[in-house]
Short mmCIF file of C-alpha atoms in Angstrom, two decimals:
data_model
loop_
_atom_site.label_atom_id
_atom_site.label_comp_id
_atom_site.label_asym_id
_atom_site.label_seq_id
_atom_site.Cartn_x
_atom_site.Cartn_y
_atom_site.Cartn_z
CA MET C 1 -33.11 7.89 39.24
CA PHE C 2 -32.87 9.33 35.81
CA LEU C 3 -34.99 12.57 36.74
CA ALA C 4 -32.01 13.24 39.29
CA TYR C 5 -29.37 12.80 36.58
CA LEU C 6 -31.36 14.51 34.15
CA TYR C 7 -31.54 17.60 36.65
CA LEU C 8 -27.84 17.61 37.33
CA LEU C 9 -26.74 17.57 33.48
CA THR C 10 -29.40 20.76 33.28
CA ILE C 11 -27.64 22.11 36.37
CA ALA C 12 -23.95 21.10 34.52
CA THR C 13 -25.22 22.81 31.07
CA CYS C 14 -26.58 26.41 32.59
CA LEU C 15 -23.05 26.26 34.52
CA VAL C 16 -21.18 26.03 31.34
CA PHE C 17 -23.10 28.56 29.31
CA SER C 18 -22.89 31.11 32.29
CA ILE C 19 -19.19 30.95 31.83
CA GLN C 20 -19.32 31.29 28.21
CA ASN C 21 -22.06 34.18 28.28
CA ARG C 22 -20.35 37.26 28.55
CA LEU C 23 -23.22 39.11 30.55
CA ALA C 24 -24.16 36.07 32.52
CA ARG C 25 -20.89 35.88 33.35
CA GLN C 26 -20.37 39.70 34.68
CA ARG C 27 -23.64 38.81 36.45
CA HIS C 28 -21.69 36.24 38.66
CA PHE C 29 -24.75 33.27 37.16
CA TRP C 30 -21.37 30.77 37.47
CA PHE C 31 -21.56 31.14 41.22
CA TYR C 32 -25.07 30.71 41.59
CA PHE C 33 -25.17 27.60 39.23
CA SER C 34 -22.03 26.09 40.82
CA ILE C 35 -23.57 26.27 44.64
CA VAL C 36 -26.42 24.74 43.15
CA LEU C 37 -24.53 21.81 41.32
CA ILE C 38 -22.19 20.96 44.72
CA ILE C 39 -25.54 21.15 46.89
CA GLU C 40 -27.63 19.01 44.62
CA THR C 41 -24.87 16.67 43.80
CA THR C 42 -23.75 16.34 47.57
CA LYS C 43 -27.53 15.58 48.31
CA ILE C 44 -28.34 13.07 45.59
CA PHE C 45 -25.09 11.24 45.78
CA ARG C 46 -24.78 11.37 49.59
CA TRP C 47 -21.20 12.39 49.30
CA GLY C 48 -19.65 13.78 52.55
CA ASN C 49 -20.85 14.70 56.07
CA PHE C 50 -22.57 17.63 55.13
CA SER C 51 -25.04 18.94 57.42
CA SER C 52 -28.61 17.58 56.80
CA LYS C 53 -29.62 21.26 57.02
CA ILE C 54 -27.58 22.14 53.72
CA TYR C 55 -30.66 22.86 51.78
CA ALA C 56 -31.85 25.39 54.32
CA TYR C 57 -28.44 27.05 54.32
CA GLY C 58 -28.38 27.17 50.51
CA SER C 59 -31.77 28.76 50.40
CA LEU C 60 -30.20 31.42 52.06
CA VAL C 61 -27.25 31.68 49.58
CA TYR C 62 -29.79 31.69 46.74
CA ILE C 63 -31.63 34.17 48.17
CA LEU C 64 -28.84 36.65 48.88
CA TYR C 65 -27.84 35.69 45.07
CA PHE C 66 -30.69 36.74 43.58
CA LEU C 67 -30.96 39.89 45.80
CA TYR C 68 -27.29 40.85 44.26
CA TYR C 69 -28.48 40.14 40.85
CA TYR C 70 -31.90 42.24 40.69
CA LEU C 71 -29.69 44.97 42.66
CA ILE C 72 -27.05 45.04 39.65
CA ILE C 73 -30.08 44.85 37.10
CA LYS C 74 -31.49 48.05 38.50
CA ILE C 75 -34.40 47.13 41.06
CA ASN C 76 -35.07 49.45 43.89
CA LYS C 77 -31.77 49.31 46.02
CA PHE C 78 -34.02 50.21 49.39
CA LEU C 79 -36.63 47.27 48.53
CA ILE C 80 -33.35 45.24 47.90
CA SER C 81 -31.78 46.14 51.24
CA SER C 82 -34.46 45.40 53.03
CA LEU C 83 -35.08 42.15 51.55
CA VAL C 84 -31.43 41.32 52.14
CA ALA C 85 -31.87 42.12 55.82
CA ALA C 86 -35.15 40.90 56.64
CA SER C 87 -34.06 37.42 54.56
CA THR C 88 -30.88 36.77 56.63
CA ILE C 89 -32.32 37.70 59.83
CA LEU C 90 -35.53 35.30 58.99
CA CYS C 91 -33.85 32.55 57.57
CA PHE C 92 -31.19 32.37 60.35
CA TYR C 93 -34.36 32.41 63.18
CA PHE C 94 -36.34 29.64 61.02
CA ILE C 95 -33.39 27.21 60.87
CA ILE C 96 -32.03 27.71 64.44
CA ASN C 97 -35.54 27.57 65.65
CA SER C 98 -36.68 24.38 63.55
CA ASN C 99 -36.18 20.68 64.41
CA LYS C 100 -36.91 20.04 61.12
CA ASP C 101 -33.94 19.18 58.41
CA TYR C 102 -35.69 21.97 55.93
CA PRO C 103 -38.21 24.51 57.51
CA ILE C 104 -40.94 25.23 55.72
CA ALA C 105 -40.79 28.88 56.55
CA VAL C 106 -37.26 29.15 54.46
CA GLY C 107 -38.64 27.71 51.50
CA VAL C 108 -41.76 30.08 52.07
CA LEU C 109 -39.65 32.73 52.36
CA MET C 110 -37.46 31.75 49.36
CA SER C 111 -40.48 31.76 47.35
CA LEU C 112 -42.16 35.04 48.22
CA VAL C 113 -38.50 36.87 47.82
CA TYR C 114 -38.17 35.14 44.21
CA ILE C 115 -41.68 36.19 43.34
CA ILE C 116 -41.40 39.87 44.67
CA LEU C 117 -38.15 40.40 42.60
CA SER C 118 -39.48 38.79 39.38
CA LEU C 119 -42.82 40.58 39.66
CA THR C 120 -41.00 43.90 40.68
CA TRP C 121 -39.02 43.16 37.37
CA PHE C 122 -41.94 42.69 35.22
CA ILE C 123 -43.65 45.90 36.74
CA ASN C 124 -40.50 47.78 35.83
CA GLN C 125 -40.64 46.82 32.53
CA ILE C 126 -44.39 47.81 32.03
CA ILE C 127 -43.49 51.34 33.41
CA HIS C 128 -40.22 51.78 32.06
CA THR C 129 -40.17 50.36 28.23
CA ASP C 130 -37.46 50.40 25.96
CA SER C 131 -36.31 49.48 22.18
CA ILE C 132 -35.08 45.75 23.56
CA LYS C 133 -37.93 43.21 22.75
CA ILE C 134 -38.73 41.57 26.48
CA ALA C 135 -37.65 38.28 24.97
CA ASN C 136 -34.15 39.03 24.15
CA LYS C 137 -33.57 40.12 27.76
CA GLN C 138 -31.81 37.73 30.34
CA ALA C 139 -33.89 39.08 33.05
CA PHE C 140 -37.04 38.14 30.97
CA TRP C 141 -36.11 34.54 31.30
CA ASN C 142 -35.15 34.65 34.76
CA SER C 143 -37.70 36.22 36.20
CA PHE C 144 -40.03 33.82 34.27
CA SER C 145 -37.83 31.03 35.51
CA LEU C 146 -38.32 32.18 39.17
CA LEU C 147 -41.77 32.80 38.98
CA THR C 148 -42.92 29.68 37.62
CA TRP C 149 -40.65 27.78 40.12
CA SER C 150 -41.84 29.63 43.37
CA THR C 151 -45.38 29.24 42.60
CA PHE C 152 -44.88 25.70 42.02
CA PHE C 153 -42.66 24.98 45.06
CA LEU C 154 -45.21 26.76 47.59
CA PHE C 155 -47.80 24.76 46.24
CA ARG C 156 -45.64 21.47 46.70
CA LEU C 157 -43.99 22.77 50.21
CA ILE C 158 -46.36 23.95 52.49
CA PRO C 159 -48.45 20.76 52.83
CA MET C 160 -45.52 18.41 52.34
CA TYR C 161 -45.25 17.04 56.13
CA TRP C 162 -48.91 16.93 56.72
CA LEU C 163 -49.17 14.72 53.14
CA ASN C 164 -46.00 12.88 54.47
CA LEU C 165 -48.26 11.69 57.32
CA ASN C 166 -51.66 11.77 55.63
CA ASP C 167 -51.41 11.28 51.78
CA ASN C 168 -48.19 9.73 50.90
CA ALA C 169 -49.22 8.63 47.63
CA PHE C 170 -50.00 12.28 46.70
CA LEU C 171 -47.14 13.81 47.85
CA GLU C 172 -45.21 11.50 45.79
CA ASP C 173 -47.14 12.70 42.55
CA LEU C 174 -46.43 15.97 43.79
CA ASN C 175 -42.62 15.69 44.26
CA PHE C 176 -42.60 13.98 41.10
CA GLY C 177 -44.42 16.97 39.06
CA TYR C 178 -41.94 19.41 41.08
CA GLN C 179 -39.05 17.69 39.69
CA ILE C 180 -40.56 18.23 36.28
CA ILE C 181 -41.14 22.04 37.04
CA THR C 182 -37.43 22.33 38.76
CA ILE C 183 -35.60 21.03 35.67
CA ALA C 184 -38.25 23.00 33.17
CA SER C 185 -37.16 25.84 35.17
CA TYR C 186 -33.72 25.68 34.73
CA PHE C 187 -34.37 24.86 30.74
CA ILE C 188 -35.76 28.68 30.95
CA PHE C 189 -32.43 29.76 32.55
CA LEU C 190 -30.49 27.90 29.94
CA ARG C 191 -32.46 29.81 27.31
CA GLY C 192 -31.73 33.32 29.12
CA LEU C 193 -27.96 32.38 28.81
CA PHE C 194 -28.35 33.00 25.37
CA CYS C 195 -29.31 36.60 25.38
CA LYS C 196 -27.17 39.45 25.41
CA PHE C 197 -29.22 41.95 26.79
#
């Protein structure tokens, strides 16, 4: 339970600094962190009568937020438009046609979108260099965080239901590692919230 409290505290800290930092505020990071905090708090403390598929629908909101974020930091508009349409259609399809609370396909889709967006940003930085150090850019830390989290999430998510039936001890170890990586990813986000570019 300690990790759950640390996780919520980290998200709440990110929320506070996303309001305080002008650039993050302009990019509406407070919205993203607010949604994450509401969903995670609701699930951890089992508040309210929310749908058991709250994580699945939350994933769609997260995808759409980061598509918006990368659009406003000048990632290819055609790529973003295509991903918005495909992600929305596929998310609803996977959620409606699955008997699982969290369809694996939704998590895979979210991770792939995050990986595409963050790698596209990194490639753009290599092709179009400027005078600002990359470590001083908020998008560097955000992209690094998304790439790190998505890679580990895929590794944990894909065998999740199989491991639940066949090797629960290993699944528990994976879940513990996933919690650590998730918290670390939010600390990376937090680092980005101190950037002015």
